[in-house]
Tab-separated table of C-alpha atoms and ligand atoms in Angstrom:
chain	number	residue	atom	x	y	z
Q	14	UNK	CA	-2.762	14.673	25.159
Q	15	UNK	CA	-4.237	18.000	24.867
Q	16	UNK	CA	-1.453	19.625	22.578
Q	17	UNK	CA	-1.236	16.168	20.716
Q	18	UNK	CA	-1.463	16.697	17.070
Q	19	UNK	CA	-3.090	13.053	15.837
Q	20	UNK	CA	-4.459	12.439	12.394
Q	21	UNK	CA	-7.463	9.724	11.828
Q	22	UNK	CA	-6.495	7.238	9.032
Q	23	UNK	CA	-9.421	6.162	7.022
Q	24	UNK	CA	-9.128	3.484	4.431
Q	25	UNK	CA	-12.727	2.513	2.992
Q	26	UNK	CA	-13.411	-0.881	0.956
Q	27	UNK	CA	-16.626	-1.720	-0.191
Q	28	UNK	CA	-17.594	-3.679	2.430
Q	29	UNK	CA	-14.952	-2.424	5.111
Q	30	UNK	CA	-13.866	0.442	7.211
Q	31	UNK	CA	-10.235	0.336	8.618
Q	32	UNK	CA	-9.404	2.941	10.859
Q	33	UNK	CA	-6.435	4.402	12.895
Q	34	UNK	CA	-5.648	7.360	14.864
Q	35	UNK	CA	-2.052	7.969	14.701
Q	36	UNK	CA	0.574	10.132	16.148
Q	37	UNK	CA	2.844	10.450	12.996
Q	38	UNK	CA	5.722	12.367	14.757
Q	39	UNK	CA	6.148	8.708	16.893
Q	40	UNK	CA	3.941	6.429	14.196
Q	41	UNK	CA	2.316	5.176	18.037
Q	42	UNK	CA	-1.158	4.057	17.412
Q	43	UNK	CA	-3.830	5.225	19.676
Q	44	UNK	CA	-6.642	3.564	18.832
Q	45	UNK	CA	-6.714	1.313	16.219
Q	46	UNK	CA	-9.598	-0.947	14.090
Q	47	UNK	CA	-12.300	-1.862	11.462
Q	48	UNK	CA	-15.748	-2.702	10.556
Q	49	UNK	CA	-15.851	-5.518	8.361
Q	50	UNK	CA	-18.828	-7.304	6.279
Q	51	UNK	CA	-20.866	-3.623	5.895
Q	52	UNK	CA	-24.055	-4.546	4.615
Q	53	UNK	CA	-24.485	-7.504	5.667
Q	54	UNK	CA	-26.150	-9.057	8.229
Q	55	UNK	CA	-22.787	-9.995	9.679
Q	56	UNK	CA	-21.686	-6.894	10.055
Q	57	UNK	CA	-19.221	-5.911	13.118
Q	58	UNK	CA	-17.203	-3.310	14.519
Q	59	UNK	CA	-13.506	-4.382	16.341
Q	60	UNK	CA	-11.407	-1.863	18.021
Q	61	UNK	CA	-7.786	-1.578	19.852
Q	62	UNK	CA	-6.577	1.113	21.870
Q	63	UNK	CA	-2.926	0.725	22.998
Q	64	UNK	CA	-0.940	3.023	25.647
Q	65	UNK	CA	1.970	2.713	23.259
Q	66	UNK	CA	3.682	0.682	19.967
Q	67	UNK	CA	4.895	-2.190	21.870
Q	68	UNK	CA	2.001	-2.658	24.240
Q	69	UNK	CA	-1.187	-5.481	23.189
Q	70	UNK	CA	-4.672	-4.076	23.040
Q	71	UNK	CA	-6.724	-2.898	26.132
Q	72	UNK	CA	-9.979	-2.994	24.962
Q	73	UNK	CA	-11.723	-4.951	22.220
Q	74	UNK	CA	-15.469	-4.365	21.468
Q	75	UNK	CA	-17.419	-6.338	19.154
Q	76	UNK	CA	-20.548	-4.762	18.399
Q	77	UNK	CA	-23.417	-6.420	15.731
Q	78	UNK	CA	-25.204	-3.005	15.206
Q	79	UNK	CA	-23.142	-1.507	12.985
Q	80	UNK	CA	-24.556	-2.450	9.187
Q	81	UNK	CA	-22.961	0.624	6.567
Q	82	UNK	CA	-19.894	2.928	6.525
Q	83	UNK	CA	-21.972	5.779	7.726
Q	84	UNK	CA	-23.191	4.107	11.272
Q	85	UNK	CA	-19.635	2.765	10.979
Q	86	UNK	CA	-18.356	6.070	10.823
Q	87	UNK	CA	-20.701	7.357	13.516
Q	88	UNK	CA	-19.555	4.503	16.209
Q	89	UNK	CA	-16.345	5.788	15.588
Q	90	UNK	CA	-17.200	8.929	16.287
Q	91	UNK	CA	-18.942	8.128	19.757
Q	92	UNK	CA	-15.694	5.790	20.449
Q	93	UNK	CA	-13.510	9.367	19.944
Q	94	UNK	CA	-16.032	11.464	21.789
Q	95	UNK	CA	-16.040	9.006	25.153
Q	96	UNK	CA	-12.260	8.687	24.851
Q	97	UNK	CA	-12.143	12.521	24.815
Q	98	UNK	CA	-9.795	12.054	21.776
Q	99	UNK	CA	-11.509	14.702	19.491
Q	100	UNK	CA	-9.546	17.940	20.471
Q	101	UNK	CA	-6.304	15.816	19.733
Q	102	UNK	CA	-7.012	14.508	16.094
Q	103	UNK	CA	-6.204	17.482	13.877
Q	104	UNK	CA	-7.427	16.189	10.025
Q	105	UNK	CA	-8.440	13.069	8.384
Q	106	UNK	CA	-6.116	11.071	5.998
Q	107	UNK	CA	-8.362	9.026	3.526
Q	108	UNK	CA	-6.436	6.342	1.825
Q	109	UNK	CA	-7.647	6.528	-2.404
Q	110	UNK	CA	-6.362	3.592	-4.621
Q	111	UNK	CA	-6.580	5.731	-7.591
Q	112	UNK	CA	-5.517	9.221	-8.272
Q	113	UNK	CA	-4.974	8.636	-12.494
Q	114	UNK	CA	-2.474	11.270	-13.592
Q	115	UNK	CA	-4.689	14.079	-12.028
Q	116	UNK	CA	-2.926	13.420	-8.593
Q	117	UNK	CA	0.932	13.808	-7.961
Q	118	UNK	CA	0.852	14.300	-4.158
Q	119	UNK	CA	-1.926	13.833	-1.497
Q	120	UNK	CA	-4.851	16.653	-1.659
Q	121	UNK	CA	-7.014	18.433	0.752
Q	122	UNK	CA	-10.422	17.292	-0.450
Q	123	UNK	CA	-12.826	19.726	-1.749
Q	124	UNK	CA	-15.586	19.170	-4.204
Q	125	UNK	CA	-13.664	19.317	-7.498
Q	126	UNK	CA	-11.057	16.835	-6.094
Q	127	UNK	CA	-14.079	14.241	-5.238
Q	128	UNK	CA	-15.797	14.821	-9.274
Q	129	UNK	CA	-11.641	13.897	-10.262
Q	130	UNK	CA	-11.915	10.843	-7.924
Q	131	UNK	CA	-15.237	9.750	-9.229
Q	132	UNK	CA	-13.790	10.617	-13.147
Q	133	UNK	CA	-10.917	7.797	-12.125
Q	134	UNK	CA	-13.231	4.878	-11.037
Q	135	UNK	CA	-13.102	3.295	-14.316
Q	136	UNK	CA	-10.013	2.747	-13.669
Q	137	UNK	CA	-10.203	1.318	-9.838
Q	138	UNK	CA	-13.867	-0.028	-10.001
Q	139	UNK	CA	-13.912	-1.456	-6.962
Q	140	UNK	CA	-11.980	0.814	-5.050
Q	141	UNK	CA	-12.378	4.551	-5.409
Q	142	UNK	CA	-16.274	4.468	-5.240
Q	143	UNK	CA	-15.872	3.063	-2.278
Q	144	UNK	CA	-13.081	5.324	-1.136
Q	145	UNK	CA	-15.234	8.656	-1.657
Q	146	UNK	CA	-18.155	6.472	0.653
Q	147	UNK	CA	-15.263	6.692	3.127
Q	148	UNK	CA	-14.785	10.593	2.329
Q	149	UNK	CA	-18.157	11.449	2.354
Q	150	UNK	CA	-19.275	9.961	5.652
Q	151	UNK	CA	-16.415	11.643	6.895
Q	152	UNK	CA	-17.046	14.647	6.110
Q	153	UNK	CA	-20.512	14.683	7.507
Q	154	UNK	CA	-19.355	12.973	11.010
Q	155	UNK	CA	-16.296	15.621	11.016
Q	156	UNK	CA	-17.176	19.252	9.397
Q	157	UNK	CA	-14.783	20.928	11.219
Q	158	UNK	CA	-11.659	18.848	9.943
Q	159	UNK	CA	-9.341	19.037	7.146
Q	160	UNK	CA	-10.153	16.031	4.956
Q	161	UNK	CA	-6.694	14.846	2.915
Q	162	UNK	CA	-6.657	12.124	-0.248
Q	163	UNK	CA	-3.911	10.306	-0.221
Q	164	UNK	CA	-3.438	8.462	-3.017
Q	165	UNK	CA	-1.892	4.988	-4.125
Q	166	UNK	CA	-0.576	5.698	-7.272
Q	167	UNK	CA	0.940	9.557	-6.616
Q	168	UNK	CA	4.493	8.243	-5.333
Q	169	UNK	CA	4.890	6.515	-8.888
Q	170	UNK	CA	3.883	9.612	-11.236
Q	171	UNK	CA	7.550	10.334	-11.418
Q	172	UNK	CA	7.780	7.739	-13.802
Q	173	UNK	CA	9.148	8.914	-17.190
Q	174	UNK	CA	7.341	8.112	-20.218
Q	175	UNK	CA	9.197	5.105	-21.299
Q	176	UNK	CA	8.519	3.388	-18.210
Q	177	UNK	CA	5.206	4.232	-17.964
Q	178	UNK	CA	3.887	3.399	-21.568
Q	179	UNK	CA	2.102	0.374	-22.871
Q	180	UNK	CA	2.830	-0.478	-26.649
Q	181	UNK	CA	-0.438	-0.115	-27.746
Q	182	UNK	CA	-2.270	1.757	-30.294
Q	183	UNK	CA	-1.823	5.599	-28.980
Q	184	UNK	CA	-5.355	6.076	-28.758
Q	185	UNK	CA	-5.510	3.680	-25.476
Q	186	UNK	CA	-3.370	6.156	-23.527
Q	187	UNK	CA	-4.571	9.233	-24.939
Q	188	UNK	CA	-8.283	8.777	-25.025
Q	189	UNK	CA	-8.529	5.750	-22.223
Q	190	UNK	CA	-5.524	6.514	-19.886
Q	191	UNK	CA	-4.126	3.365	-20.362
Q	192	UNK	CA	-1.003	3.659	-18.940
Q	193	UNK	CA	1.057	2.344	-16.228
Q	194	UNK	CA	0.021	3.802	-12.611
Q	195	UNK	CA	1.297	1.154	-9.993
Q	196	UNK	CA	0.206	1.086	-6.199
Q	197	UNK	CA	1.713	0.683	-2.793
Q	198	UNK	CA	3.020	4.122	-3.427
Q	199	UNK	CA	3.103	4.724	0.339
Q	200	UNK	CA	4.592	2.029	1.623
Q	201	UNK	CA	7.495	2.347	-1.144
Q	202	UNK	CA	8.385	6.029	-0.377
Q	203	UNK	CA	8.200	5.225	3.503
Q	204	UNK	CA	10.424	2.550	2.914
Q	205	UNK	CA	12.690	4.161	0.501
Q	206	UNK	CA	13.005	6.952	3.230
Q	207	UNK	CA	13.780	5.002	6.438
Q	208	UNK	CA	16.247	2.735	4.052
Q	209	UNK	CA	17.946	6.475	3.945
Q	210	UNK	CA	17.821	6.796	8.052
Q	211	UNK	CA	19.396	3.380	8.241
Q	212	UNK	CA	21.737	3.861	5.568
Q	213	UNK	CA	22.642	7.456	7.139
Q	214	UNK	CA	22.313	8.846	3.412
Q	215	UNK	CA	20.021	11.894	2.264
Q	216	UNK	CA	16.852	9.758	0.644
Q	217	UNK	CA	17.848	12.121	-2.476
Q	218	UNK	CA	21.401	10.738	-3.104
Q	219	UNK	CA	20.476	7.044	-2.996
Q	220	UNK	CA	19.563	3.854	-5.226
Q	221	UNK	CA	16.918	1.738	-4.333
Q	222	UNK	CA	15.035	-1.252	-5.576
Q	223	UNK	CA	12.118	-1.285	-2.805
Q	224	UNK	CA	9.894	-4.860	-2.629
Q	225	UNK	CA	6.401	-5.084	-0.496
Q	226	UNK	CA	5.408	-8.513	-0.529
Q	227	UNK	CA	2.206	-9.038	0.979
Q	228	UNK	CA	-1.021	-10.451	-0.425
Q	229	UNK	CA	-0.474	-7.626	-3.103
Q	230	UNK	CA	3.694	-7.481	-4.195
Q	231	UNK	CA	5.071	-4.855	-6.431
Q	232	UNK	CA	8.605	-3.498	-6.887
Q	233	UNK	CA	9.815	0.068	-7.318
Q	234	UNK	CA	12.946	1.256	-8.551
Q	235	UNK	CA	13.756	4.919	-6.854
Q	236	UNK	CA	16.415	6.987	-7.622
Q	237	UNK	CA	17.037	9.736	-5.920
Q	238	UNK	CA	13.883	9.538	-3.411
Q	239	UNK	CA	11.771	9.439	-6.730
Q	240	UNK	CA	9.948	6.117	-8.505
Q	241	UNK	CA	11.449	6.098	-11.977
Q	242	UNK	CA	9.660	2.236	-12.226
Q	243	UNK	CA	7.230	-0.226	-10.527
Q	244	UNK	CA	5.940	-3.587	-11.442
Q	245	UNK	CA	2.427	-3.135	-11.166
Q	246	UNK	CA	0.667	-1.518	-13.901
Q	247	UNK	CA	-2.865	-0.158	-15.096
Q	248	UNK	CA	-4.047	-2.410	-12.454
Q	249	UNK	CA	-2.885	-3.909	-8.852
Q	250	UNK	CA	-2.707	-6.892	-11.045
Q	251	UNK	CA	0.507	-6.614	-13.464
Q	252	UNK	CA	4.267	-7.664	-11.843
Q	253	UNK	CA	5.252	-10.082	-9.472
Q	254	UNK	CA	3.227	-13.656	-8.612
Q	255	UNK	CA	1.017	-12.486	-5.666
Q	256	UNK	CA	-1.193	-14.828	-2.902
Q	257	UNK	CA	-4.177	-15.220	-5.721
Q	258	UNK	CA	-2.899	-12.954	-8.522
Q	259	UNK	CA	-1.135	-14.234	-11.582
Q	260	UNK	CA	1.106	-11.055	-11.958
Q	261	UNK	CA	3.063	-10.738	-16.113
Q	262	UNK	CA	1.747	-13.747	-18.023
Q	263	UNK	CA	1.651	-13.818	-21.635
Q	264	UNK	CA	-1.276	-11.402	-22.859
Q	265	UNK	CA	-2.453	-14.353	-25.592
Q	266	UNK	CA	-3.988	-16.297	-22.560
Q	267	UNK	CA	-6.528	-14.090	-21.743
Q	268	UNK	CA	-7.553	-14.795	-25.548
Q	269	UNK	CA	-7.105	-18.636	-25.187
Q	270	UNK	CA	-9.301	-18.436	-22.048
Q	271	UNK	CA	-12.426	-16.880	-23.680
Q	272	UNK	CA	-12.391	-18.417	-27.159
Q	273	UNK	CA	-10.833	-21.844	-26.695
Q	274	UNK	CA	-11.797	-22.563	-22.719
Q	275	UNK	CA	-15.200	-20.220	-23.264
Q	276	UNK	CA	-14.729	-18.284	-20.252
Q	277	UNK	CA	-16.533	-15.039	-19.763
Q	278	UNK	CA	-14.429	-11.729	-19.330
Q	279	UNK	CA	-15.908	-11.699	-15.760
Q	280	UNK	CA	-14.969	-15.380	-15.413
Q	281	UNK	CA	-11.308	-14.669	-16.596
Q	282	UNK	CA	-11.137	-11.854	-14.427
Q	283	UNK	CA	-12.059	-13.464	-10.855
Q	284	UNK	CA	-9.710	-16.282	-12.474
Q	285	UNK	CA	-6.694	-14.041	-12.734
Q	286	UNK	CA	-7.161	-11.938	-9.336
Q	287	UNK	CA	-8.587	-14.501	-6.920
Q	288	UNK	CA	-7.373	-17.832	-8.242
Q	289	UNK	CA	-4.227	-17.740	-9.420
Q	290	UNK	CA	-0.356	-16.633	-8.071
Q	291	UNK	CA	0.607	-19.088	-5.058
Q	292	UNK	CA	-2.725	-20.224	-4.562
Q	293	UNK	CA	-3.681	-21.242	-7.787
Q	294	UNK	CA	0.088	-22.784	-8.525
Q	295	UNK	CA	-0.038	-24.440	-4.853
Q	296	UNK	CA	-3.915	-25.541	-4.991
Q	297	UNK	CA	-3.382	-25.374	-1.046
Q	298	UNK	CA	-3.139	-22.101	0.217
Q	299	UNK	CA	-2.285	-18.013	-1.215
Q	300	UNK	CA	-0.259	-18.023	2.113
Q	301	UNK	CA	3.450	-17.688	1.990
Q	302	UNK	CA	3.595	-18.816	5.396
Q	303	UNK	CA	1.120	-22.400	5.168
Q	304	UNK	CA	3.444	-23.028	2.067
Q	305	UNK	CA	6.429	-22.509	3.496
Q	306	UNK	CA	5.425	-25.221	6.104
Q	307	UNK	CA	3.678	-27.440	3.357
Q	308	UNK	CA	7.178	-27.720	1.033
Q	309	UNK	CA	8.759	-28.550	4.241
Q	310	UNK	CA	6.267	-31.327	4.424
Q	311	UNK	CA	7.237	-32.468	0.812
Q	312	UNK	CA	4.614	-31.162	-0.558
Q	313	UNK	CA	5.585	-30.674	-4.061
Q	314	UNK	CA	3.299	-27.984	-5.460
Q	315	UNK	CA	3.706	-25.861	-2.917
Q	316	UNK	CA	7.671	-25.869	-3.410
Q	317	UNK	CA	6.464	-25.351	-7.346
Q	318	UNK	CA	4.448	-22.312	-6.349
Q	319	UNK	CA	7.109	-21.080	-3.818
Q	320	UNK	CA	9.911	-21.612	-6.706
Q	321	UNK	CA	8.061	-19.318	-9.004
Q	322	UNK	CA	7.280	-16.565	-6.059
Q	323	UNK	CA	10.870	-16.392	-5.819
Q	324	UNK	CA	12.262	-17.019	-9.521
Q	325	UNK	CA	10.235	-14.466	-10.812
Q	326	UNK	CA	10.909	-11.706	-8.153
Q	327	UNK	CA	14.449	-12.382	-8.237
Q	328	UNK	CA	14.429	-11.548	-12.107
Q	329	UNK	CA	12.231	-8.389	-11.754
Q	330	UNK	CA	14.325	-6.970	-8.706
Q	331	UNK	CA	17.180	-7.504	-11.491
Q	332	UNK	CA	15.430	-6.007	-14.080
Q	333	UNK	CA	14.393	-2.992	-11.702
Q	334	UNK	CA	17.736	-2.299	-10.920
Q	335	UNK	CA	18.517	-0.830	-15.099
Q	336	UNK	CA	16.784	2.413	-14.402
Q	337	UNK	CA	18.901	3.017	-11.395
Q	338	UNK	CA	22.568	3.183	-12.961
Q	339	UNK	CA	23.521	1.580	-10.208
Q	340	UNK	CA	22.381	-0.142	-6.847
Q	341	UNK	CA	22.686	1.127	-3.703
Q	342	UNK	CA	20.146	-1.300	-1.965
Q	343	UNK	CA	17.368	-3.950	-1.878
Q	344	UNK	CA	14.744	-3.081	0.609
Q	345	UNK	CA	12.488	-5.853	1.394
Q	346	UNK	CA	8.763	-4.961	3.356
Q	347	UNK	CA	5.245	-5.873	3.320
Q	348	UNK	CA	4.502	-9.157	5.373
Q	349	UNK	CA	6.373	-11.924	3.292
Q	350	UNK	CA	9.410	-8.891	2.867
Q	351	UNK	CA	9.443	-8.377	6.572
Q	352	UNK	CA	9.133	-12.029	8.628
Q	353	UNK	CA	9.649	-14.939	5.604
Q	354	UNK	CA	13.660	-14.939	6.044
Q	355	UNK	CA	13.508	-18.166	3.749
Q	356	UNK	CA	11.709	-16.254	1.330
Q	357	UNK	CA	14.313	-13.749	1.061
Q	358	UNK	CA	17.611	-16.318	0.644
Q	359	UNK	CA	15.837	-18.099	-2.008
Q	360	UNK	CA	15.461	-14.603	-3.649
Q	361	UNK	CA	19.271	-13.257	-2.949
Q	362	UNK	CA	21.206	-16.517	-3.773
Q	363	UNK	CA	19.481	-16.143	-7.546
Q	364	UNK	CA	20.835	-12.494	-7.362
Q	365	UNK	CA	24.397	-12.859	-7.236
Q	366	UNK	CA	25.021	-10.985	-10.747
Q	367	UNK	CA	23.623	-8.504	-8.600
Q	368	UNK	CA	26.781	-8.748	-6.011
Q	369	UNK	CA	24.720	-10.256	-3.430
Q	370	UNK	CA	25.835	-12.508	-0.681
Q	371	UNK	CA	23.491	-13.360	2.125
Q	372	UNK	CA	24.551	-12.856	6.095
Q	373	UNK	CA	22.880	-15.871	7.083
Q	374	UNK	CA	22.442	-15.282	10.811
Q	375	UNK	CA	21.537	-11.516	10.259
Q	376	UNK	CA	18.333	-12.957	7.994
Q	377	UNK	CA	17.269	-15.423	10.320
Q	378	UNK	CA	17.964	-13.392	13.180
Q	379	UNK	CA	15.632	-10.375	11.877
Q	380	UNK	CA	13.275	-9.830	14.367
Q	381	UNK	CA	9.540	-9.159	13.476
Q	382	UNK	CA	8.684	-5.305	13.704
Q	383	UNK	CA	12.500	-4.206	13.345
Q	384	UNK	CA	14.786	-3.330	10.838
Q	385	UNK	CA	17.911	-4.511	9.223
Q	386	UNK	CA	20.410	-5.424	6.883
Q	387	UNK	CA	20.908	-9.049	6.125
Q	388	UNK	CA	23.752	-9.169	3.643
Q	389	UNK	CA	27.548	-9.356	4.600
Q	390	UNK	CA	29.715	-6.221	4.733
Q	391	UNK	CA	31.281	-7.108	0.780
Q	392	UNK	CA	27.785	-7.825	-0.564
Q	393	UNK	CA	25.432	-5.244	-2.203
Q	394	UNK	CA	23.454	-4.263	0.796
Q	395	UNK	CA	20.155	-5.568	1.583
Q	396	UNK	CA	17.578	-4.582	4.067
Q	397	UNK	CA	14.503	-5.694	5.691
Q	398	UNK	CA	12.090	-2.293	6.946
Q	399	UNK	CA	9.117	-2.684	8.361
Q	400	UNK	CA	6.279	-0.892	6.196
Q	401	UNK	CA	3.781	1.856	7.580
Q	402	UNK	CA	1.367	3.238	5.090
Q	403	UNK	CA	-1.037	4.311	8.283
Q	404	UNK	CA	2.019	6.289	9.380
Q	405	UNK	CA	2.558	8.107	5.589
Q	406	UNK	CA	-1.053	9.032	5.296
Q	407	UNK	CA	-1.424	10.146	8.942
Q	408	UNK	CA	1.852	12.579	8.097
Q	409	UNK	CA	0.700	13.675	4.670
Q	410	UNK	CA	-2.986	14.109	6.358
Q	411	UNK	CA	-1.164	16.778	8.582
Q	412	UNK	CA	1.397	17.985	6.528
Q	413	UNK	CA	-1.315	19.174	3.526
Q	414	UNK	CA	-3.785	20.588	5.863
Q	415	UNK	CA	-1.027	22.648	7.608
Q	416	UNK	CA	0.035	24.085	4.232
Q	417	UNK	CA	-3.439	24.653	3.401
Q	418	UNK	CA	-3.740	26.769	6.497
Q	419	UNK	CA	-0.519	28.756	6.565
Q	420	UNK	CA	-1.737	29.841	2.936
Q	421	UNK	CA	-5.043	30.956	4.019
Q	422	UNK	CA	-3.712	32.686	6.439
Q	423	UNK	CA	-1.213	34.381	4.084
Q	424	UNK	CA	-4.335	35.237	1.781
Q	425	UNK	CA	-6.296	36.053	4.618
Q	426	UNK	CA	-3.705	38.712	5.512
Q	427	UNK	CA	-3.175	40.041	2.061
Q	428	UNK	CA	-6.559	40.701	1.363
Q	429	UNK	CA	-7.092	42.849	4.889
Q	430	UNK	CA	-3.838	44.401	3.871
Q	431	UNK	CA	-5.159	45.417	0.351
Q	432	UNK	CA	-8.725	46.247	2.088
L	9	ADP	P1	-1.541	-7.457	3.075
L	9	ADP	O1	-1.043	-7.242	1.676
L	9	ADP	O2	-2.907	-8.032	3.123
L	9	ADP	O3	-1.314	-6.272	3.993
L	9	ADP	P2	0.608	-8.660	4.612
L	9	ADP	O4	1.581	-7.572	4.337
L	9	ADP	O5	0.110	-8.827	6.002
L	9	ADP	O6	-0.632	-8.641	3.628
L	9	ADP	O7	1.322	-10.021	4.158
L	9	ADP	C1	0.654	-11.245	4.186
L	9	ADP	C2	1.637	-12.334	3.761
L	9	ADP	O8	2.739	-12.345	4.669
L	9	ADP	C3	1.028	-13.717	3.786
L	9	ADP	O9	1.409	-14.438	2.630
L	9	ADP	C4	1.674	-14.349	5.010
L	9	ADP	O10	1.791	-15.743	4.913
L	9	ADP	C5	3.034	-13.709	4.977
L	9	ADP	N1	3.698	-13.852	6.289
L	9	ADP	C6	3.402	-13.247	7.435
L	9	ADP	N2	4.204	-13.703	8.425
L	9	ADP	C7	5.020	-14.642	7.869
L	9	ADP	C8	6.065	-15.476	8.336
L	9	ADP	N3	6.450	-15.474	9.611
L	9	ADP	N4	6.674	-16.312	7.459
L	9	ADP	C9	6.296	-16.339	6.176
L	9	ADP	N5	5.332	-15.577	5.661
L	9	ADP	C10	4.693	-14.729	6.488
């Protein structure tokens, strides 16, 4: 452990701390955990350490002390310290929803990249003040590591302009940034890249439509190992029908809502992100799985809401697939993508245009945790690849700090030479 080069994954909410120290060379978690409810009364801290990937946790600790990200941060911290895990962890990845247009690849924080963070939380009002709480406590528990921004949106700034643009008045973009950013950035380019591994194709010469479904879903199209396209847009809220968000609807509605149903923009808002998608269309549950069971039951709206889930992904993986050219493969991840093997036949029997033919035994056979391909050697392939954004940021977390360091040192060097 003493030459182990680990990276601590931070990923701050606004009333939540996750955290994971990660060997990215292996993706092994060594300790693993969050504080939840911050602020609160309720507030508690839950941890996991695990010998290795496969193995359960060792250790859980539920302590009631812990009330804001700091002392969250600073349990953490004694937790590392008593574990003797500090010499080992060599930076700090901080997961950022929003990097705007500013950021194209993570970023070794320093003070100017924090003022461009804080300059994007119009955009991500929830998120990225919350993320530099994350970055600052950090900073003051750690001084002595490199701190690396890792951001949500950068895998998708690759987008050309037609896919990125809203037809809107001009002004919206240029003075506003209203533009198309998407999210899930990591988990698409980890998944586009393993699809390559499995595939035994350079990431660079391949065709991919890659789908997380989770609570959040989005699509990306990547060509070549770059996003060209993604479903979500300005916000995490555009795209696909999600567990409570309503993904594309028609753009009058919002209108309809406030002046005919008098709902407040705040009111519309909450509607749109916490009511609606499966569990609004179910009026049961924004859980794939408790639906899945429920239509099985003969529960009719939750068939309805599982019928639009899939209708409406099957015609955006379709319409994802027109930047490409052509389509190498469909790349299904995120928790829906990875264990709801119904899910996913529903989806690729409405995608035959697409040349798709399901290997039935192959999908239900997909193991949790592994990957695969579940179509038939004739069909257009498609795979199931378990996601790992902890894994992405821990890498990039290491990856940017060693750059930073090799050009210091070149600096370093040239200015003694010069002296
Ligand atoms: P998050 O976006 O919060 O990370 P996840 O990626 O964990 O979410 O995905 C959560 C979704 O995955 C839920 O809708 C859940 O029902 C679904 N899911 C998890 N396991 C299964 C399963 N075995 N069958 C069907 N759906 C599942």
């Amino acid at each position: 452990m003493l030459n182990a080069n680990y990276a601590l994954v931070l990923n701050c909410g606004s009333s939540s701390l996750k955290f994971a120290i990660i060997d990215p060379q292996t993706g092994n978690e060594i300790l693993s955990g969050l504080a939840e409810c911050l602020l609160t009364d309720e507030a508690r801290f839950i941890y996991r350490q695990q010998g290795d990937k496969h193995q359960c946790s060792l250790s859980q600790v539920t302590d009631h002390q812990v009330a804001d990200h700091q002392k969250a941060i600073d349990k953490l911290v004694a937790i590392i310290e008593k574990q003797q895990l500090g010499s080992s962890i060599k930076a700090v990845g901080h997961r950022v929803v929003h990097g705007g247009e500013a950021f194209v690849d993570s970023v070794l924080v320093d003070e100017a990249v924090k003022l461009k963070i804080e300059a994007l939380n119009p955009l991500a009002p929830l998120h990225n003040p919350a993320n530099l709480v994350g970055i600052n406590a950090a900073q003051a528990a750690f001084p002595h590591l490199p701190q690396v921004a890792v951001f949500d949106t950068a895998f998708h700034q690759t987008m050309p302009k037609q896919a990125f643009t809203y037809a809107l008045p001009r002004n919206f973009y240029t003075d506003h940034g209203v533009r198309k950013y998407g999210f899930h950035g990591t988990s698409h380019q980890y998944v586009a890249q393993q699809a390559a591994n499995l595939l035994q194709q350079p990431a660079n010469k391949l065709c991919l439509v890659t789908a997380h479904l989770g609570n959040g879903c989005s699509l990306a199209s990547v060509k070549e190992g770059k996003s060209v396209d993604t479903s979500m847009g300005l916000t995490p809220l555009a795209g696909l029908v999600m567990g409570t968000r309503c993904g594309d609807i028609d753009p009058g509605i919002l209108h309809f809502m406030t002046d005919n149903l008098g709902l407040t923009s705040q009111q519309v808002n909450e509607l749109l992100n916490k009511k609606s998608g499966l569990l609004g269309l179910s009026q049961h549950s924004n859980d794939c799985r408790a639906l899945l069971h429920a239509e099985q039951q003969g529960d009719e709206l939750a068939k309805l809401a599982l019928d639009v889930f899939c209708y409406q992904l099957a015609k955006s993986i379709a319409a994802h697939a027109v930047p490409l050219g052509r389509l190498d493969a469909l790349v299904f991840t995120g928790g829906i993508g990875e264990n709801a093997a119904p899910i996913r036949a529903r989806v690729l029997d409405q995608l035959c245009l697409l040349g798709f033919v399901l290997d039935e035994t192959a999908n239900q056979d997909t193991v949790a945790g592994q990957a695969g391909q579940i179509t038939l050697a004739q069909s257009t392939t498609a795979l199931v690849i378990p996601t790992n954004e902890e894994r992405v940021i821990a890498g990039d977390a290491l990856r940017v700090s060693q750059v930073n360091a090799h050009q210091n040192n070149v600096r370093q060097n040239s200015v003694s030479q010069i002296n």
